[in-house]
Amino acid sequence: MIKQKKSPKRLCSGCQTFQDKKAMVRVVRTPTGEVVVDPTGKAPGRGGYVCKNVECIQQARSGKGLERALKTSVPATVYDSLTAVLNPA
């Protein structure tokens, strides 16, 4: 009998639901204190996750969900970068 590898789940900072890690975007606070979007999901530092939809990004921004997850303030440019990742122009 072959065991299936479980897909890791992460909590969305916007809608507060657990989703597969691969279905989300990671935002990381680097060891230097900079907050950036991590498209690879492997950058070192404290991470927070948000679903890949605009509504969750807006909820995370208004409810300060990412700020709680990262334990620091998140600049507006990070939210703009998240939106740009979802809607490449």
PDB file of C-alpha atoms in Angstrom:
ATOM      1  CA  MET A   1       0.000   0.000   0.000  1.00  0.00           C
ATOM      2  CA  ILE A   2       1.457   3.335  -1.089  1.00  0.00           C
ATOM      3  CA  LYS A   3       0.948   6.300   1.227  1.00  0.00           C
ATOM      4  CA  GLN A   4      -0.028   9.605  -0.320  1.00  0.00           C
ATOM      5  CA  LYS A   5       2.043  12.556   0.830  1.00  0.00           C
ATOM      6  CA  LYS A   6      -0.146  15.098   2.609  1.00  0.00           C
ATOM      7  CA  SER A   7      -0.282  18.592   1.170  1.00  0.00           C
ATOM      8  CA  PRO A   8       0.551  21.221   3.803  1.00  0.00           C
ATOM      9  CA  LYS A   9      -2.283  23.579   4.793  1.00  0.00           C
ATOM     10  CA  ARG A  10      -1.878  27.241   5.686  1.00  0.00           C
ATOM     11  CA  LEU A  11      -4.252  29.809   7.191  1.00  0.00           C
ATOM     12  CA  CYS A  12      -5.264  32.710   4.949  1.00  0.00           C
ATOM     13  CA  SER A  13      -4.673  36.063   6.628  1.00  0.00           C
ATOM     14  CA  GLY A  14      -7.741  37.439   4.847  1.00  0.00           C
ATOM     15  CA  CYS A  15     -10.611  34.955   4.969  1.00  0.00           C
ATOM     16  CA  GLN A  16      -9.216  32.884   7.883  1.00  0.00           C
ATOM     17  CA  THR A  17      -9.689  29.521   6.120  1.00  0.00           C
ATOM     18  CA  PHE A  18      -7.142  26.739   5.689  1.00  0.00           C
ATOM     19  CA  GLN A  19      -6.060  26.123   2.090  1.00  0.00           C
ATOM     20  CA  ASP A  20      -3.323  24.141   0.369  1.00  0.00           C
ATOM     21  CA  LYS A  21      -0.008  25.934   0.598  1.00  0.00           C
ATOM     22  CA  LYS A  22       0.448  25.832  -3.192  1.00  0.00           C
ATOM     23  CA  ALA A  23      -2.880  27.628  -3.719  1.00  0.00           C
ATOM     24  CA  MET A  24      -1.728  30.660  -1.725  1.00  0.00           C
ATOM     25  CA  VAL A  25       0.773  33.509  -1.975  1.00  0.00           C
ATOM     26  CA  ARG A  26       3.394  33.891   0.760  1.00  0.00           C
ATOM     27  CA  VAL A  27       4.484  37.229   2.184  1.00  0.00           C
ATOM     28  CA  VAL A  28       7.682  37.094   4.206  1.00  0.00           C
ATOM     29  CA  ARG A  29       9.397  39.293   6.785  1.00  0.00           C
ATOM     30  CA  THR A  30      13.072  38.755   6.036  1.00  0.00           C
ATOM     31  CA  PRO A  31      15.675  38.484   8.799  1.00  0.00           C
ATOM     32  CA  THR A  32      16.635  42.101   7.997  1.00  0.00           C
ATOM     33  CA  GLY A  33      13.046  43.232   8.709  1.00  0.00           C
ATOM     34  CA  GLU A  34      11.984  43.900   5.110  1.00  0.00           C
ATOM     35  CA  VAL A  35       8.490  42.723   4.078  1.00  0.00           C
ATOM     36  CA  VAL A  36       8.293  41.271   0.560  1.00  0.00           C
ATOM     37  CA  VAL A  37       6.113  38.968  -1.556  1.00  0.00           C
ATOM     38  CA  ASP A  38       7.699  35.509  -1.827  1.00  0.00           C
ATOM     39  CA  PRO A  39       6.481  33.813  -5.040  1.00  0.00           C
ATOM     40  CA  THR A  40       8.706  30.743  -4.460  1.00  0.00           C
ATOM     41  CA  GLY A  41       7.474  30.153  -0.910  1.00  0.00           C
ATOM     42  CA  LYS A  42      11.000  29.301   0.237  1.00  0.00           C
ATOM     43  CA  ALA A  43      12.561  32.608   1.292  1.00  0.00           C
ATOM     44  CA  PRO A  44      13.980  32.676   4.823  1.00  0.00           C
ATOM     45  CA  GLY A  45      12.026  34.576   7.447  1.00  0.00           C
ATOM     46  CA  ARG A  46       8.602  34.719   9.068  1.00  0.00           C
ATOM     47  CA  GLY A  47       5.812  34.088   6.571  1.00  0.00           C
ATOM     48  CA  GLY A  48       2.149  34.875   6.225  1.00  0.00           C
ATOM     49  CA  TYR A  49      -0.201  33.524   3.577  1.00  0.00           C
ATOM     50  CA  VAL A  50      -3.127  34.927   1.613  1.00  0.00           C
ATOM     51  CA  CYS A  51      -5.444  33.286  -0.940  1.00  0.00           C
ATOM     52  CA  LYS A  52      -4.935  34.110  -4.600  1.00  0.00           C
ATOM     53  CA  ASN A  53      -7.953  36.407  -4.899  1.00  0.00           C
ATOM     54  CA  VAL A  54      -8.446  40.145  -4.538  1.00  0.00           C
ATOM     55  CA  GLU A  55     -11.142  39.852  -1.850  1.00  0.00           C
ATOM     56  CA  CYS A  56      -8.786  38.035   0.533  1.00  0.00           C
ATOM     57  CA  ILE A  57      -6.038  40.594  -0.060  1.00  0.00           C
ATOM     58  CA  GLN A  58      -8.489  43.396   0.762  1.00  0.00           C
ATOM     59  CA  GLN A  59      -9.659  41.579   3.907  1.00  0.00           C
ATOM     60  CA  ALA A  60      -6.060  40.993   4.999  1.00  0.00           C
ATOM     61  CA  ARG A  61      -5.348  44.691   4.477  1.00  0.00           C
ATOM     62  CA  SER A  62      -8.415  46.059   6.289  1.00  0.00           C
ATOM     63  CA  GLY A  63      -8.294  43.496   9.101  1.00  0.00           C
ATOM     64  CA  LYS A  64      -4.494  43.743   9.464  1.00  0.00           C
ATOM     65  CA  GLY A  65      -4.227  39.954   9.154  1.00  0.00           C
ATOM     66  CA  LEU A  66      -0.810  39.991   7.505  1.00  0.00           C
ATOM     67  CA  GLU A  67       0.486  42.447  10.098  1.00  0.00           C
ATOM     68  CA  ARG A  68      -0.516  40.020  12.868  1.00  0.00           C
ATOM     69  CA  ALA A  69       0.986  37.046  11.028  1.00  0.00           C
ATOM     70  CA  LEU A  70       4.292  38.814  10.368  1.00  0.00           C
ATOM     71  CA  LYS A  71       4.329  40.705  13.689  1.00  0.00           C
ATOM     72  CA  THR A  72       5.268  43.945  11.941  1.00  0.00           C
ATOM     73  CA  SER A  73       3.641  46.683   9.867  1.00  0.00           C
ATOM     74  CA  VAL A  74       3.124  45.880   6.184  1.00  0.00           C
ATOM     75  CA  PRO A  75       3.716  48.718   3.695  1.00  0.00           C
ATOM     76  CA  ALA A  76       1.088  49.504   1.062  1.00  0.00           C
ATOM     77  CA  THR A  77       3.564  48.563  -1.686  1.00  0.00           C
ATOM     78  CA  VAL A  78       3.389  44.923  -0.553  1.00  0.00           C
ATOM     79  CA  TYR A  79      -0.391  44.869  -1.050  1.00  0.00           C
ATOM     80  CA  ASP A  80       0.126  46.468  -4.473  1.00  0.00           C
ATOM     81  CA  SER A  81       2.676  43.756  -5.311  1.00  0.00           C
ATOM     82  CA  LEU A  82       0.207  41.058  -4.229  1.00  0.00           C
ATOM     83  CA  THR A  83      -2.442  42.500  -6.522  1.00  0.00           C
ATOM     84  CA  ALA A  84       0.110  42.680  -9.356  1.00  0.00           C
ATOM     85  CA  VAL A  85       0.998  38.996  -8.848  1.00  0.00           C
ATOM     86  CA  LEU A  86      -2.676  38.059  -9.275  1.00  0.00           C
ATOM     87  CA  ASN A  87      -3.328  40.393 -12.218  1.00  0.00           C
ATOM     88  CA  PRO A  88      -0.159  40.542 -14.338  1.00  0.00           C
ATOM     89  CA  ALA A  89      -0.480  43.353 -16.850  1.00  0.00           C
TER      90      ALA A  89
END
